[in-house]
């Protein structure tokens, strides 16, 4: 009777998710076996549906399985085989009927790869002991491939991981020591476009210059989103320090290990920078705001304003420090870097209906420069411009000789020939002849190059003579 009740409850709950029901008595073995061996435990599995496809860099989830050692395994179809690597996955363990649900991003460890089939273990994942266990997967990520590693987005952002929609909820129930699985398609919200950046506010001066870097992510989706109530964001934070001198940056390195952070934002959250000392400027902002509100309230640079026209909402998710300690010939700066930003969940209203959905969003890092106009002039700006111009000049010289390397070879040969001519009189005569020939060559070239100018001068002089 108990077994029958469990199975009926499983069917009922899965059916409530909408759509059909598929189930399989499937589980990973105690040993870390390969994906093909595990998947073939399901009699309906057809390996012919998962061929290798050159050039297809996508990734999709086939199945999940709870391991005997309380691991969670994910079985993936990656058509490009070992050319790509799944890197992380978004999973929600909350029941679909719960009002409060959260997706978290977990790293993936590759266990084995059979052709286009991959078996990964979810790192840092804790299985729940409930009778019914949910694994609602919104998206899976892979590492950048080929040119994606070095390419940047138009706004100076960098892609750290590429996401793919999964939109399936798996449910597991144990019956007589055997795990039964069900699978159901769910709804997610894909991010069409995203921009990560920050604005810098001056807190004030005392023994140092203290500022607040307010990090944000702007995004647009395929939904209208009339009102945005909540959002979950994950990112990597790290402390850095930099030493600038009159001759440029001499040190720029991390002073802490990177830390992955998760924040849950609400439309009612209000934040302000901590002003103190002399000259600080107070700013107050909402964690969640429309792009139009963000643009009107901030003194943004013109190119940032132009870029943000294509976005809908802004999430102000983190405040980092930026402290400048002045020194005799430069300054030392303590600051924070934020990278690998991704949106995990959005709760919003659209056409009178409220949604709480997992998100399909790349992991992205913003550019190093602030997006607003500086509230205080940089005292070293004139020197930086000089150094920049100086470096550009010598880079131009370097590029010229790289393109015209034969000139360096010729000059080197002449120098060597001149040195040897000091010790060998015969070479001295030859070198003198070569030198005379070069001088005549330069004169001839000069006459040829300057001929048009000299012709114009001659015509002007003739015209003046006639008038006289």
XYZ file of C-alpha atoms in Angstrom:
468
model
C 0.000 0.000 0.000
C 2.842 2.408 0.914
C 4.606 1.716 -2.387
C 1.424 2.367 -4.348
C 0.841 5.649 -2.473
C 4.371 6.864 -3.180
C 4.105 6.108 -6.898
C 0.673 7.760 -7.164
C 1.968 10.834 -5.309
C 4.920 11.031 -7.659
C 2.698 10.839 -10.731
C 0.339 13.457 -9.283
C 3.070 15.959 -8.462
C 4.798 15.538 -11.790
C 1.547 15.941 -13.649
C 0.872 19.166 -11.728
C 3.965 20.606 -13.356
C 2.154 20.445 -16.687
C 2.700 18.176 -19.692
C 3.510 14.504 -19.805
C 5.404 12.189 -17.500
C 8.488 10.108 -18.222
C 10.190 7.935 -15.654
C 13.006 5.445 -15.435
C 14.497 3.232 -12.755
C 17.969 4.652 -13.302
C 20.850 5.277 -10.952
C 24.601 5.723 -11.108
C 26.618 2.898 -9.627
C 28.886 3.239 -6.614
C 31.958 3.309 -8.852
C 32.470 6.188 -11.262
C 31.360 4.349 -14.395
C 31.106 5.909 -17.847
C 28.030 7.757 -19.118
C 27.132 5.213 -21.792
C 27.178 2.308 -19.317
C 24.922 4.207 -16.917
C 22.478 5.502 -19.518
C 22.014 2.076 -21.104
C 20.419 0.874 -17.869
C 17.313 2.551 -19.265
C 15.914 0.163 -21.933
C 14.474 3.118 -23.848
C 17.826 4.858 -24.218
C 19.033 5.092 -27.857
C 22.666 6.160 -28.245
C 22.027 6.782 -31.958
C 20.132 9.947 -31.021
C 23.337 11.522 -29.712
C 25.856 11.636 -32.596
C 29.078 13.623 -32.767
C 28.532 16.824 -34.768
C 31.606 18.853 -35.669
C 31.200 22.561 -35.061
C 28.169 22.231 -32.765
C 29.345 23.679 -29.450
C 26.009 23.398 -27.619
C 25.379 21.409 -24.437
C 22.168 19.768 -23.216
C 21.178 17.674 -20.200
C 19.993 14.110 -20.877
C 19.407 12.803 -17.351
C 20.436 13.188 -13.714
C 21.170 10.495 -11.132
C 21.735 10.351 -7.401
C 24.935 8.467 -6.602
C 25.304 5.837 -3.901
C 27.750 8.157 -2.118
C 25.220 11.024 -2.010
C 26.624 12.609 -5.166
C 24.502 14.116 -7.913
C 25.519 13.201 -11.447
C 24.457 15.001 -14.615
C 24.528 13.284 -18.005
C 25.136 15.662 -20.873
C 24.955 15.593 -24.662
C 27.778 17.689 -26.120
C 27.817 17.187 -29.917
C 31.353 18.559 -30.262
C 32.732 15.879 -27.901
C 35.862 16.790 -25.996
C 36.205 20.110 -27.856
C 33.965 21.722 -25.220
C 33.627 21.312 -21.451
C 30.531 21.796 -19.296
C 31.569 24.085 -16.453
C 28.547 24.715 -14.172
C 24.800 24.242 -13.814
C 21.823 26.032 -12.194
C 19.648 23.851 -9.945
C 16.650 24.578 -7.710
C 15.715 21.933 -5.092
C 12.535 23.666 -3.931
C 9.164 22.118 -4.761
C 7.371 23.787 -7.714
C 4.389 24.723 -5.546
C 6.560 26.676 -3.063
C 6.202 30.441 -3.202
C 9.886 31.036 -2.429
C 12.264 29.237 -4.777
C 15.930 29.866 -5.545
C 18.321 28.519 -8.169
C 22.000 28.136 -7.310
C 24.962 27.732 -9.612
C 27.217 24.704 -9.000
C 30.511 23.808 -10.629
C 30.702 20.586 -12.644
C 33.526 18.039 -12.526
C 33.969 15.824 -15.576
C 33.920 12.137 -14.640
C 34.012 10.486 -18.065
C 33.281 11.160 -21.723
C 32.021 8.621 -24.283
C 31.918 10.282 -27.690
C 29.256 12.990 -27.403
C 28.026 11.779 -23.988
C 29.492 13.312 -20.836
C 29.095 12.383 -17.188
C 29.663 15.170 -14.667
C 29.478 15.356 -10.880
C 27.893 18.425 -9.287
C 30.440 19.874 -6.845
C 29.383 21.123 -3.408
C 25.869 19.732 -3.799
C 23.911 18.280 -0.856
C 21.163 15.760 -1.499
C 17.994 16.309 0.503
C 16.441 13.524 2.567
C 12.827 14.276 1.612
C 10.669 11.535 0.160
C 10.345 13.485 -3.073
C 13.448 15.288 -4.295
C 13.393 18.007 -6.945
C 16.124 19.026 -9.375
C 14.769 21.934 -11.400
C 17.518 22.820 -13.889
C 17.210 26.156 -15.671
C 20.551 26.293 -17.509
C 23.911 24.613 -18.011
C 27.145 26.444 -18.841
C 30.269 25.657 -20.808
C 33.680 27.294 -20.979
C 34.344 29.722 -23.851
C 35.402 28.030 -27.075
C 38.076 29.136 -29.548
C 37.796 32.836 -30.386
C 35.320 33.318 -27.513
C 38.301 33.200 -25.147
C 39.781 36.444 -26.473
C 36.801 38.259 -27.988
C 35.050 41.043 -26.087
C 31.483 42.276 -26.295
C 30.784 45.701 -27.867
C 30.543 47.351 -24.427
C 33.961 46.081 -23.310
C 32.523 43.139 -21.357
C 34.063 39.657 -21.459
C 32.194 36.332 -21.597
C 33.402 33.914 -18.894
C 30.912 31.071 -19.413
C 28.273 30.465 -22.109
C 24.830 29.294 -20.947
C 22.329 26.962 -22.618
C 18.684 26.506 -21.748
C 17.668 23.241 -20.062
C 14.219 24.137 -18.609
C 13.507 20.700 -17.140
C 12.604 19.592 -13.645
C 13.670 16.104 -12.550
C 12.024 14.456 -9.562
C 13.394 11.449 -7.704
C 11.564 9.086 -5.324
C 12.930 5.951 -3.696
C 10.651 2.895 -3.825
C 11.906 -0.353 -2.218
C 15.491 0.908 -2.313
C 15.307 1.766 -6.007
C 15.236 5.359 -7.262
C 12.538 6.265 -9.782
C 12.955 9.426 -11.837
C 10.467 11.697 -13.542
C 11.169 14.519 -15.979
C 9.044 17.532 -16.841
C 9.614 20.606 -18.982
C 9.409 23.946 -17.167
C 9.422 27.627 -18.084
C 12.547 29.780 -17.872
C 13.417 33.338 -18.882
C 16.402 33.782 -21.235
C 18.546 36.919 -21.043
C 18.936 38.380 -24.525
C 21.530 41.002 -23.689
C 23.536 41.901 -20.592
C 26.002 44.581 -19.524
C 28.134 44.481 -16.354
C 29.645 47.715 -15.070
C 30.061 50.046 -12.105
C 29.711 53.692 -11.128
C 32.123 55.315 -8.658
C 30.979 57.673 -5.887
C 33.358 59.805 -3.823
C 32.823 59.153 -0.097
C 35.316 61.793 1.018
C 38.922 62.759 1.840
C 40.862 62.387 5.080
C 44.207 60.611 5.213
C 43.182 59.007 1.932
C 40.646 59.299 -0.878
C 37.770 56.885 -0.255
C 35.177 55.951 -2.890
C 32.368 53.445 -3.367
C 32.171 51.341 -6.527
C 28.522 50.421 -7.110
C 28.425 47.376 -9.398
C 25.415 46.745 -11.593
C 24.150 44.423 -14.314
C 21.770 45.756 -16.957
C 19.754 43.265 -19.001
C 16.927 42.756 -21.466
C 14.746 39.669 -21.998
C 12.099 38.344 -24.365
C 9.471 39.214 -21.720
C 7.922 42.654 -21.325
C 8.315 42.686 -17.484
C 5.908 45.357 -16.291
C 7.246 45.219 -12.703
C 10.379 43.508 -11.392
C 10.036 42.436 -7.748
C 13.015 40.190 -6.972
C 16.246 38.947 -8.523
C 19.063 36.572 -7.581
C 22.593 37.329 -8.788
C 25.841 35.393 -8.406
C 29.320 36.852 -8.945
C 32.977 36.462 -7.988
C 34.564 39.137 -5.766
C 38.284 39.667 -5.115
C 40.441 42.319 -3.388
C 43.307 43.852 -5.396
C 45.982 46.505 -4.849
C 47.800 48.635 -7.372
C 50.818 50.938 -7.164
C 50.939 53.815 -9.631
C 53.989 56.000 -10.159
C 54.734 58.893 -12.505
C 56.115 56.309 -14.918
C 53.050 54.043 -14.914
C 51.678 51.111 -12.923
C 54.445 49.019 -11.336
C 52.267 46.591 -9.333
C 48.707 45.362 -9.924
C 47.883 42.083 -8.224
C 45.293 40.291 -6.112
C 45.490 40.552 -2.323
C 42.897 37.840 -1.593
C 41.484 34.650 -3.052
C 38.406 34.987 -5.297
C 35.125 34.463 -3.416
C 31.840 33.401 -5.036
C 28.906 35.420 -3.687
C 25.130 35.031 -3.993
C 22.748 37.943 -3.396
C 18.970 38.118 -3.413
C 17.635 41.561 -4.328
C 14.219 43.137 -3.740
C 12.583 46.171 -5.363
C 12.107 47.640 -1.853
C 15.854 47.585 -1.042
C 17.382 51.076 -0.839
C 21.152 51.632 -0.574
C 23.420 54.660 0.023
C 27.164 55.246 -0.014
C 28.913 55.999 3.290
C 30.065 59.623 3.089
C 32.677 60.876 5.566
C 35.589 63.291 5.757
C 35.851 66.193 3.300
C 34.164 66.508 -0.111
C 32.060 63.341 -0.052
C 28.904 63.236 -2.173
C 25.821 61.347 -0.944
C 24.047 59.007 -3.364
C 20.940 56.905 -2.754
C 19.701 54.222 -5.140
C 17.383 51.214 -5.411
C 18.681 47.677 -5.793
C 16.254 47.172 -8.693
C 15.399 49.971 -11.091
C 14.468 50.545 -14.704
C 17.131 51.562 -17.194
C 15.404 54.902 -17.751
C 15.587 55.653 -14.006
C 19.246 54.591 -13.849
C 20.225 56.786 -16.800
C 18.347 59.849 -15.495
C 19.794 59.574 -11.965
C 23.441 58.921 -12.880
C 26.027 61.136 -14.583
C 26.940 58.450 -17.099
C 29.467 58.722 -19.891
C 27.946 59.321 -23.318
C 28.900 55.921 -24.775
C 27.337 54.160 -21.763
C 24.085 56.089 -22.166
C 23.944 55.133 -25.821
C 24.583 51.461 -25.107
C 21.974 51.243 -22.341
C 19.164 52.259 -24.694
C 18.715 48.580 -25.631
C 18.238 47.343 -22.033
C 15.187 47.066 -19.761
C 16.280 46.724 -16.114
C 19.280 47.358 -13.869
C 20.270 45.309 -10.798
C 22.598 47.176 -8.377
C 23.968 44.076 -6.681
C 27.223 44.972 -4.852
C 29.250 47.853 -3.367
C 33.039 47.607 -3.415
C 35.762 49.792 -1.917
C 38.181 52.033 -3.823
C 40.781 53.730 -1.612
C 43.699 55.877 -2.802
C 46.753 56.361 -0.550
C 48.978 59.173 -1.848
C 52.752 58.707 -1.837
C 55.732 60.918 -2.734
C 56.094 59.797 -6.367
C 52.724 58.166 -6.916
C 49.938 56.426 -5.053
C 48.760 53.030 -3.815
C 45.176 51.920 -4.496
C 43.113 49.277 -2.675
C 40.143 48.203 -4.748
C 37.800 45.328 -5.526
C 37.179 43.426 -8.737
C 33.872 41.796 -9.626
C 33.714 39.129 -12.334
C 31.677 36.176 -13.655
C 28.338 37.877 -13.040
C 25.213 35.841 -13.819
C 21.499 36.272 -13.114
C 19.863 33.174 -11.603
C 16.239 34.123 -10.888
C 13.685 36.827 -11.675
C 10.326 37.399 -9.992
C 8.204 39.792 -12.056
C 4.738 40.792 -13.198
C 3.650 40.738 -16.817
C 0.133 41.502 -18.075
C -1.302 41.074 -14.593
C 0.356 37.702 -13.895
C 3.272 37.090 -11.509
C 6.163 34.784 -12.475
C 9.079 33.395 -10.442
C 11.416 31.794 -12.972
C 14.922 30.499 -13.347
C 17.103 32.472 -15.747
C 19.345 31.516 -18.678
C 22.221 34.003 -18.486
C 25.893 33.943 -19.481
C 28.599 34.657 -16.923
C 30.107 38.021 -17.779
C 32.815 40.426 -16.555
C 32.692 44.199 -17.092
C 35.425 46.523 -18.267
C 37.921 48.072 -15.815
C 36.831 51.703 -16.333
C 33.987 53.300 -14.389
C 30.796 54.063 -16.345
C 30.037 57.459 -14.814
C 31.985 60.680 -15.187
C 34.564 61.102 -12.376
C 33.372 63.201 -9.446
C 36.950 64.378 -8.848
C 39.726 65.121 -11.339
C 42.711 62.799 -11.350
C 45.803 64.863 -10.324
C 47.968 62.599 -12.478
C 45.784 62.916 -15.589
C 48.188 65.286 -17.394
C 51.119 62.959 -16.734
C 49.111 59.894 -17.833
C 48.295 61.629 -21.122
C 51.980 62.427 -21.626
C 53.026 58.836 -20.884
C 50.251 57.563 -23.162
C 51.437 59.801 -26.027
C 55.049 58.794 -25.389
C 54.168 55.090 -25.472
C 52.055 55.535 -28.598
C 54.994 57.240 -30.349
C 57.438 54.451 -29.562
C 54.854 51.792 -30.368
C 54.465 53.476 -33.757
C 58.244 53.375 -34.254
C 58.276 49.696 -33.259
C 55.461 48.832 -35.669
C 57.210 50.715 -38.488
C 60.434 48.753 -38.124
C 58.509 45.491 -37.699
C 56.886 46.151 -41.068
C 60.130 47.414 -42.634
C 62.640 45.065 -40.995
C 64.972 45.264 -43.983
C 65.961 48.804 -42.931
C 67.342 47.480 -39.631
C 69.163 44.701 -41.481
C 70.693 47.216 -43.884
C 71.753 49.578 -41.082
C 73.221 46.670 -39.127
C 75.153 45.493 -42.153
C 76.516 48.996 -42.771
C 77.532 49.343 -39.123
C 79.305 45.988 -39.190
C 80.972 46.876 -42.505
C 82.137 50.247 -41.058
C 83.656 48.570 -37.984
C 85.456 45.968 -40.096
C 86.793 48.700 -42.429
C 88.760 50.157 -39.497
C 90.866 46.989 -39.347
C 90.897 46.160 -43.081
C 92.037 49.040 -45.391
C 90.574 47.314 -48.458
C 87.124 47.342 -46.861
C 87.684 50.999 -45.944
C 87.929 51.935 -49.603
C 84.883 49.861 -50.437
C 82.940 51.340 -47.520
C 83.848 54.860 -48.685
C 82.546 54.038 -52.148
C 79.321 52.611 -50.692
C 78.893 55.680 -48.503
C 79.321 58.030 -51.499
C 76.830 55.921 -53.445
C 74.298 56.096 -50.598
C 74.661 59.890 -50.398
C 73.979 60.205 -54.137
C 71.053 57.804 -53.808
C 69.558 59.959 -51.059
C 70.102 63.098 -53.159
C 68.432 61.540 -56.184
C 65.487 60.364 -54.081
C 65.202 63.838 -52.573
C 65.121 65.466 -56.021
C 62.481 63.026 -57.194
C 60.300 63.455 -54.093
C 60.637 67.260 -53.991
C 60.276 67.745 -57.760
C 56.547 68.667 -57.653
C 57.170 71.271 -54.919
C 60.153 72.763 -56.724
C 58.149 72.926 -59.954
C 55.383 74.904 -58.216
C 57.991 77.281 -56.715
C 59.595 77.763 -60.156
C 56.232 78.577 -61.757
C 55.396 81.086 -58.995
C 58.794 82.793 -59.372
C 58.364 82.996 -63.153
C 54.942 84.533 -62.721
C 56.332 87.135 -60.303
C 59.135 87.950 -62.752
C 56.691 88.618 -65.570
C 54.646 90.942 -63.403
C 57.796 92.832 -62.520
